């Protein structure tokens, strides 16, 4: 059963992160930069995404416990957020972060220039556009699901899943201009809406599961 769980984690997280839909935003924020600089910025963003996923994977549950929030309550809240995000994506509601003017010296090398660009676009590019509330909820829920199975090997595989997601972000952003050229605006729009449909469906599933668990685990015992 571990393979379906891990693939579901990768697929749903990929849909929630929606790096294909973020390509136009990434290209806008790095417009005018050389190709090597854009690739370095994509690398920095991918590393940041990996770090954020790992933090929420291992510290998400303690944070919930600190605030006294049950997993099912978080599941319902996350499901509502996912449903809203998915509907917005399907309807074509775009996130339009304010364009930041990048001051770069002519003498700066590619690495220094990429660092300068990254520092100015990491918010909102890495978070919350890529690692937003939906992704955070998804990571915490799957981490708890695997922890309940008491299989240490699955934890390593889950970390491998986050590495795969970060690699996908890197490859997609590095080939962003090529993807846009091949798929065109219509193709990118279709892909974005398909991802939005998966996000909305996952939100409905979270709400349903959280509601049923809350009724069975809390309301029914309380009445008894």
PDB file of C-alpha atoms in Angstrom:
ATOM      1  CA  UNK A   1       0.000   0.000   0.000  1.00  0.00           C
ATOM      2  CA  UNK A   2       3.018   2.323   0.358  1.00  0.00           C
ATOM      3  CA  UNK A   3       3.429   2.862  -3.399  1.00  0.00           C
ATOM      4  CA  UNK A   4      -0.101   4.279  -3.961  1.00  0.00           C
ATOM      5  CA  UNK A   5       0.241   6.514  -0.885  1.00  0.00           C
ATOM      6  CA  UNK A   6       3.580   7.915  -2.023  1.00  0.00           C
ATOM      7  CA  UNK A   7       2.446   8.451  -5.597  1.00  0.00           C
ATOM      8  CA  UNK A   8      -0.729  10.135  -4.343  1.00  0.00           C
ATOM      9  CA  UNK A   9       1.449  12.420  -2.221  1.00  0.00           C
ATOM     10  CA  UNK A  10       3.665  13.342  -5.166  1.00  0.00           C
ATOM     11  CA  UNK A  11       0.766  13.834  -7.593  1.00  0.00           C
ATOM     12  CA  UNK A  12      -1.436  15.861  -5.253  1.00  0.00           C
ATOM     13  CA  UNK A  13       1.484  17.986  -4.039  1.00  0.00           C
ATOM     14  CA  UNK A  14       2.519  18.624  -7.646  1.00  0.00           C
ATOM     15  CA  UNK A  15      -1.023  19.657  -8.506  1.00  0.00           C
ATOM     16  CA  UNK A  16      -1.203  21.955  -5.484  1.00  0.00           C
ATOM     17  CA  UNK A  17       2.179  23.541  -6.162  1.00  0.00           C
ATOM     18  CA  UNK A  18       1.167  23.929  -9.823  1.00  0.00           C
ATOM     19  CA  UNK A  19       4.672  24.779 -11.092  1.00  0.00           C
ATOM     20  CA  UNK A  20       3.366  24.706 -14.690  1.00  0.00           C
ATOM     21  CA  UNK A  21       0.916  27.453 -13.826  1.00  0.00           C
ATOM     22  CA  UNK A  22       3.693  29.402 -12.070  1.00  0.00           C
ATOM     23  CA  UNK A  23       5.957  29.391 -15.152  1.00  0.00           C
ATOM     24  CA  UNK A  24       4.517  32.637 -16.598  1.00  0.00           C
ATOM     25  CA  UNK A  25       4.955  34.361 -13.222  1.00  0.00           C
ATOM     26  CA  UNK A  26       8.527  33.087 -12.915  1.00  0.00           C
ATOM     27  CA  UNK A  27       9.322  34.301 -16.431  1.00  0.00           C
ATOM     28  CA  UNK A  28       7.790  37.692 -15.631  1.00  0.00           C
ATOM     29  CA  UNK A  29       9.793  38.104 -12.415  1.00  0.00           C
ATOM     30  CA  UNK A  30      13.033  37.128 -14.157  1.00  0.00           C
ATOM     31  CA  UNK A  31      12.351  38.908 -17.438  1.00  0.00           C
ATOM     32  CA  UNK A  32      15.427  40.431 -19.012  1.00  0.00           C
ATOM     33  CA  UNK A  33      17.823  38.103 -17.208  1.00  0.00           C
ATOM     34  CA  UNK A  34      20.315  35.925 -19.031  1.00  0.00           C
ATOM     35  CA  UNK A  35      19.474  32.229 -19.395  1.00  0.00           C
ATOM     36  CA  UNK A  36      22.221  31.136 -16.985  1.00  0.00           C
ATOM     37  CA  UNK A  37      20.951  33.585 -14.363  1.00  0.00           C
ATOM     38  CA  UNK A  38      17.392  32.327 -14.784  1.00  0.00           C
ATOM     39  CA  UNK A  39      18.574  28.750 -14.276  1.00  0.00           C
ATOM     40  CA  UNK A  40      20.458  29.672 -11.096  1.00  0.00           C
ATOM     41  CA  UNK A  41      17.387  31.461  -9.767  1.00  0.00           C
ATOM     42  CA  UNK A  42      15.297  28.373 -10.565  1.00  0.00           C
ATOM     43  CA  UNK A  43      17.822  26.277  -8.609  1.00  0.00           C
ATOM     44  CA  UNK A  44      17.620  28.595  -5.590  1.00  0.00           C
ATOM     45  CA  UNK A  45      13.812  28.522  -5.672  1.00  0.00           C
ATOM     46  CA  UNK A  46      13.765  24.715  -5.919  1.00  0.00           C
ATOM     47  CA  UNK A  47      16.112  24.388  -2.913  1.00  0.00           C
ATOM     48  CA  UNK A  48      13.881  26.748  -0.923  1.00  0.00           C
ATOM     49  CA  UNK A  49      10.820  24.673  -1.833  1.00  0.00           C
ATOM     50  CA  UNK A  50      12.607  21.508  -0.656  1.00  0.00           C
ATOM     51  CA  UNK A  51      13.565  23.130   2.657  1.00  0.00           C
ATOM     52  CA  UNK A  52      10.017  24.339   3.290  1.00  0.00           C
ATOM     53  CA  UNK A  53       8.511  20.926   2.499  1.00  0.00           C
ATOM     54  CA  UNK A  54      10.906  19.173   4.881  1.00  0.00           C
ATOM     55  CA  UNK A  55      10.246  21.680   7.675  1.00  0.00           C
ATOM     56  CA  UNK A  56       6.492  21.208   7.494  1.00  0.00           C
ATOM     57  CA  UNK A  57       6.891  17.441   7.079  1.00  0.00           C
ATOM     58  CA  UNK A  58       8.800  17.008  10.338  1.00  0.00           C
ATOM     59  CA  UNK A  59       7.527  19.950  12.407  1.00  0.00           C
ATOM     60  CA  UNK A  60       3.962  20.323  11.138  1.00  0.00           C
ATOM     61  CA  UNK A  61       2.398  17.984  13.730  1.00  0.00           C
ATOM     62  CA  UNK A  62       4.202  19.543  16.731  1.00  0.00           C
ATOM     63  CA  UNK A  63       2.991  22.929  15.562  1.00  0.00           C
ATOM     64  CA  UNK A  64      -0.596  21.627  15.439  1.00  0.00           C
ATOM     65  CA  UNK A  65      -0.227  20.133  18.904  1.00  0.00           C
ATOM     66  CA  UNK A  66       1.168  23.400  20.245  1.00  0.00           C
ATOM     67  CA  UNK A  67      -1.936  25.276  19.084  1.00  0.00           C
ATOM     68  CA  UNK A  68      -4.273  22.465  20.171  1.00  0.00           C
ATOM     69  CA  UNK A  69      -5.609  21.777  16.674  1.00  0.00           C
ATOM     70  CA  UNK A  70      -6.733  18.263  15.805  1.00  0.00           C
ATOM     71  CA  UNK A  71      -5.617  16.674  12.557  1.00  0.00           C
ATOM     72  CA  UNK A  72      -9.205  16.282  11.348  1.00  0.00           C
ATOM     73  CA  UNK A  73      -9.943  19.958  12.023  1.00  0.00           C
ATOM     74  CA  UNK A  74      -6.842  20.882  10.075  1.00  0.00           C
ATOM     75  CA  UNK A  75      -7.917  18.471   7.352  1.00  0.00           C
ATOM     76  CA  UNK A  76     -11.309  20.200   7.023  1.00  0.00           C
ATOM     77  CA  UNK A  77      -9.740  23.680   7.052  1.00  0.00           C
ATOM     78  CA  UNK A  78      -7.131  22.591   4.519  1.00  0.00           C
ATOM     79  CA  UNK A  79      -9.846  21.035   2.358  1.00  0.00           C
ATOM     80  CA  UNK A  80     -11.819  24.279   2.302  1.00  0.00           C
ATOM     81  CA  UNK A  81      -8.679  26.172   1.274  1.00  0.00           C
ATOM     82  CA  UNK A  82      -7.862  23.609  -1.409  1.00  0.00           C
ATOM     83  CA  UNK A  83     -11.376  23.757  -2.792  1.00  0.00           C
ATOM     84  CA  UNK A  84     -11.201  27.545  -3.035  1.00  0.00           C
ATOM     85  CA  UNK A  85      -7.754  27.454  -4.633  1.00  0.00           C
ATOM     86  CA  UNK A  86      -8.850  24.794  -7.118  1.00  0.00           C
ATOM     87  CA  UNK A  87     -11.958  26.754  -8.119  1.00  0.00           C
ATOM     88  CA  UNK A  88      -9.856  29.889  -8.644  1.00  0.00           C
ATOM     89  CA  UNK A  89      -7.365  27.988 -10.816  1.00  0.00           C
ATOM     90  CA  UNK A  90     -10.126  26.406 -12.916  1.00  0.00           C
ATOM     91  CA  UNK A  91     -11.797  29.808 -13.337  1.00  0.00           C
ATOM     92  CA  UNK A  92      -8.487  31.322 -14.415  1.00  0.00           C
ATOM     93  CA  UNK A  93      -8.027  33.655 -11.445  1.00  0.00           C
ATOM     94  CA  UNK A  94      -4.333  34.525 -11.578  1.00  0.00           C
ATOM     95  CA  UNK A  95      -1.989  35.662  -8.860  1.00  0.00           C
ATOM     96  CA  UNK A  96      -0.355  38.880  -9.949  1.00  0.00           C
ATOM     97  CA  UNK A  97       2.489  39.765  -7.597  1.00  0.00           C
ATOM     98  CA  UNK A  98       3.834  43.266  -7.934  1.00  0.00           C
ATOM     99  CA  UNK A  99       6.737  43.343 -10.316  1.00  0.00           C
ATOM    100  CA  UNK A 100       9.973  44.064  -8.487  1.00  0.00           C
ATOM    101  CA  UNK A 101      12.592  46.094 -10.229  1.00  0.00           C
ATOM    102  CA  UNK A 102      15.918  44.327 -10.012  1.00  0.00           C
ATOM    103  CA  UNK A 103      18.982  46.463  -9.580  1.00  0.00           C
ATOM    104  CA  UNK A 104      21.996  44.670 -10.895  1.00  0.00           C
ATOM    105  CA  UNK A 105      25.463  45.977 -11.482  1.00  0.00           C
ATOM    106  CA  UNK A 106      27.070  45.457 -14.821  1.00  0.00           C
ATOM    107  CA  UNK A 107      30.131  44.057 -13.114  1.00  0.00           C
ATOM    108  CA  UNK A 108      28.207  41.412 -11.140  1.00  0.00           C
ATOM    109  CA  UNK A 109      28.726  37.790 -12.138  1.00  0.00           C
ATOM    110  CA  UNK A 110      25.964  35.314 -12.870  1.00  0.00           C
ATOM    111  CA  UNK A 111      26.019  33.855  -9.343  1.00  0.00           C
ATOM    112  CA  UNK A 112      25.834  37.241  -7.594  1.00  0.00           C
ATOM    113  CA  UNK A 113      23.213  38.465 -10.020  1.00  0.00           C
ATOM    114  CA  UNK A 114      21.106  35.328  -9.487  1.00  0.00           C
ATOM    115  CA  UNK A 115      21.338  35.750  -5.717  1.00  0.00           C
ATOM    116  CA  UNK A 116      20.146  39.327  -6.026  1.00  0.00           C
ATOM    117  CA  UNK A 117      17.175  38.289  -8.171  1.00  0.00           C
ATOM    118  CA  UNK A 118      16.348  35.368  -5.861  1.00  0.00           C
ATOM    119  CA  UNK A 119      16.350  37.551  -2.743  1.00  0.00           C
ATOM    120  CA  UNK A 120      13.774  39.821  -4.331  1.00  0.00           C
ATOM    121  CA  UNK A 121      11.418  37.155  -5.718  1.00  0.00           C
ATOM    122  CA  UNK A 122      11.675  34.335  -3.143  1.00  0.00           C
ATOM    123  CA  UNK A 123       8.579  35.924  -1.607  1.00  0.00           C
ATOM    124  CA  UNK A 124       6.082  35.337  -3.179  1.00  0.00           C
ATOM    125  CA  UNK A 125       7.576  32.845  -5.673  1.00  0.00           C
ATOM    126  CA  UNK A 126       8.645  30.069  -3.289  1.00  0.00           C
ATOM    127  CA  UNK A 127       6.045  30.916  -0.669  1.00  0.00           C
ATOM    128  CA  UNK A 128       3.107  31.272  -0.904  1.00  0.00           C
ATOM    129  CA  UNK A 129       2.791  30.708  -4.668  1.00  0.00           C
ATOM    130  CA  UNK A 130       4.500  27.291  -4.697  1.00  0.00           C
ATOM    131  CA  UNK A 131       4.395  26.242  -1.038  1.00  0.00           C
ATOM    132  CA  UNK A 132       1.047  27.658  -0.003  1.00  0.00           C
ATOM    133  CA  UNK A 133      -1.584  26.619   2.569  1.00  0.00           C
ATOM    134  CA  UNK A 134      -2.775  23.725   0.443  1.00  0.00           C
ATOM    135  CA  UNK A 135       0.697  22.234   0.043  1.00  0.00           C
ATOM    136  CA  UNK A 136       1.419  22.674   3.757  1.00  0.00           C
ATOM    137  CA  UNK A 137      -1.816  20.900   4.686  1.00  0.00           C
ATOM    138  CA  UNK A 138      -1.096  18.118   2.207  1.00  0.00           C
ATOM    139  CA  UNK A 139       2.434  17.518   3.543  1.00  0.00           C
ATOM    140  CA  UNK A 140       1.297  17.433   7.177  1.00  0.00           C
ATOM    141  CA  UNK A 141      -1.583  15.064   6.424  1.00  0.00           C
ATOM    142  CA  UNK A 142       0.517  12.580   4.470  1.00  0.00           C
ATOM    143  CA  UNK A 143       3.324  12.735   7.041  1.00  0.00           C
ATOM    144  CA  UNK A 144       0.802  11.827   9.769  1.00  0.00           C
ATOM    145  CA  UNK A 145      -0.718   9.115   7.585  1.00  0.00           C
ATOM    146  CA  UNK A 146       2.655   7.459   7.099  1.00  0.00           C
ATOM    147  CA  UNK A 147       3.633   7.953  10.746  1.00  0.00           C
ATOM    148  CA  UNK A 148       0.481   6.101  11.824  1.00  0.00           C
ATOM    149  CA  UNK A 149       1.605   3.126   9.708  1.00  0.00           C
ATOM    150  CA  UNK A 150       4.806   2.904  11.821  1.00  0.00           C
ATOM    151  CA  UNK A 151       7.092   2.159   8.887  1.00  0.00           C
ATOM    152  CA  UNK A 152      10.362   4.069   9.020  1.00  0.00           C
ATOM    153  CA  UNK A 153      11.190   3.171   5.432  1.00  0.00           C
ATOM    154  CA  UNK A 154       8.169   5.120   4.245  1.00  0.00           C
ATOM    155  CA  UNK A 155       9.514   8.275   5.906  1.00  0.00           C
ATOM    156  CA  UNK A 156      12.672   8.041   3.797  1.00  0.00           C
ATOM    157  CA  UNK A 157      10.538   7.462   0.710  1.00  0.00           C
ATOM    158  CA  UNK A 158       8.438  10.517   1.599  1.00  0.00           C
ATOM    159  CA  UNK A 159      11.606  12.591   1.774  1.00  0.00           C
ATOM    160  CA  UNK A 160      12.481  11.156  -1.635  1.00  0.00           C
ATOM    161  CA  UNK A 161       9.080  12.349  -2.841  1.00  0.00           C
ATOM    162  CA  UNK A 162       9.882  15.911  -1.732  1.00  0.00           C
ATOM    163  CA  UNK A 163      13.207  15.687  -3.581  1.00  0.00           C
ATOM    164  CA  UNK A 164      11.324  14.598  -6.703  1.00  0.00           C
ATOM    165  CA  UNK A 165       8.918  17.530  -6.355  1.00  0.00           C
ATOM    166  CA  UNK A 166      11.761  20.021  -5.956  1.00  0.00           C
ATOM    167  CA  UNK A 167      13.530  18.529  -8.973  1.00  0.00           C
ATOM    168  CA  UNK A 168      10.316  18.882 -10.988  1.00  0.00           C
ATOM    169  CA  UNK A 169      10.112  22.576 -10.035  1.00  0.00           C
ATOM    170  CA  UNK A 170      13.737  23.071 -11.108  1.00  0.00           C
ATOM    171  CA  UNK A 171      13.300  21.313 -14.467  1.00  0.00           C
ATOM    172  CA  UNK A 172      10.011  23.055 -15.284  1.00  0.00           C
ATOM    173  CA  UNK A 173      11.334  26.521 -14.457  1.00  0.00           C
ATOM    174  CA  UNK A 174      14.579  25.894 -16.344  1.00  0.00           C
ATOM    175  CA  UNK A 175      12.576  24.849 -19.406  1.00  0.00           C
ATOM    176  CA  UNK A 176       9.842  27.431 -18.873  1.00  0.00           C
ATOM    177  CA  UNK A 177      10.405  29.348 -22.085  1.00  0.00           C
ATOM    178  CA  UNK A 178      10.586  26.106 -24.079  1.00  0.00           C
ATOM    179  CA  UNK A 179       7.335  24.817 -22.526  1.00  0.00           C
ATOM    180  CA  UNK A 180       5.568  28.077 -23.245  1.00  0.00           C
ATOM    181  CA  UNK A 181       6.801  27.976 -26.830  1.00  0.00           C
ATOM    182  CA  UNK A 182       5.737  24.336 -27.399  1.00  0.00           C
ATOM    183  CA  UNK A 183       2.382  24.379 -25.588  1.00  0.00           C
ATOM    184  CA  UNK A 184       1.443  27.953 -26.340  1.00  0.00           C
ATOM    185  CA  UNK A 185      -0.860  30.063 -24.220  1.00  0.00           C
ATOM    186  CA  UNK A 186      -3.822  27.750 -24.838  1.00  0.00           C
ATOM    187  CA  UNK A 187      -1.903  24.613 -23.843  1.00  0.00           C
ATOM    188  CA  UNK A 188      -0.555  26.228 -20.660  1.00  0.00           C
ATOM    189  CA  UNK A 189      -4.054  27.396 -19.779  1.00  0.00           C
ATOM    190  CA  UNK A 190      -5.493  23.900 -20.259  1.00  0.00           C
ATOM    191  CA  UNK A 191      -2.767  22.317 -18.107  1.00  0.00           C
ATOM    192  CA  UNK A 192      -3.316  24.895 -15.392  1.00  0.00           C
ATOM    193  CA  UNK A 193      -7.059  24.215 -15.288  1.00  0.00           C
ATOM    194  CA  UNK A 194      -6.577  20.444 -15.203  1.00  0.00           C
ATOM    195  CA  UNK A 195      -4.325  20.903 -12.183  1.00  0.00           C
ATOM    196  CA  UNK A 196      -6.984  23.130 -10.638  1.00  0.00           C
ATOM    197  CA  UNK A 197      -9.571  20.383 -11.051  1.00  0.00           C
ATOM    198  CA  UNK A 198      -7.327  17.924  -9.180  1.00  0.00           C
ATOM    199  CA  UNK A 199      -6.810  20.480  -6.415  1.00  0.00           C
ATOM    200  CA  UNK A 200     -10.569  21.052  -6.030  1.00  0.00           C
ATOM    201  CA  UNK A 201     -11.260  17.300  -5.961  1.00  0.00           C
ATOM    202  CA  UNK A 202      -8.597  16.814  -3.298  1.00  0.00           C
ATOM    203  CA  UNK A 203     -10.175  19.587  -1.241  1.00  0.00           C
ATOM    204  CA  UNK A 204     -13.569  17.873  -1.359  1.00  0.00           C
ATOM    205  CA  UNK A 205     -11.912  14.607  -0.281  1.00  0.00           C
ATOM    206  CA  UNK A 206     -10.214  16.315   2.663  1.00  0.00           C
ATOM    207  CA  UNK A 207     -13.481  17.909   3.795  1.00  0.00           C
ATOM    208  CA  UNK A 208     -15.393  14.633   3.527  1.00  0.00           C
ATOM    209  CA  UNK A 209     -12.744  12.589   5.358  1.00  0.00           C
ATOM    210  CA  UNK A 210     -12.287  15.177   8.095  1.00  0.00           C
ATOM    211  CA  UNK A 211     -16.028  15.534   8.633  1.00  0.00           C
ATOM    212  CA  UNK A 212     -16.639  11.778   8.845  1.00  0.00           C
ATOM    213  CA  UNK A 213     -13.725  11.299  11.260  1.00  0.00           C
ATOM    214  CA  UNK A 214     -14.915  14.175  13.435  1.00  0.00           C
ATOM    215  CA  UNK A 215     -18.416  12.724  13.638  1.00  0.00           C
ATOM    216  CA  UNK A 216     -17.214   9.183  14.388  1.00  0.00           C
ATOM    217  CA  UNK A 217     -14.385  10.061  16.773  1.00  0.00           C
ATOM    218  CA  UNK A 218     -15.810  13.065  18.631  1.00  0.00           C
ATOM    219  CA  UNK A 219     -19.567  13.574  18.214  1.00  0.00           C
ATOM    220  CA  UNK A 220     -20.708   9.932  18.420  1.00  0.00           C
ATOM    221  CA  UNK A 221     -18.645   9.122  21.565  1.00  0.00           C
ATOM    222  CA  UNK A 222     -19.862  12.379  23.146  1.00  0.00           C
ATOM    223  CA  UNK A 223     -23.515  11.388  22.633  1.00  0.00           C
ATOM    224  CA  UNK A 224     -22.850   7.933  24.016  1.00  0.00           C
TER     225      UNK A 224
END
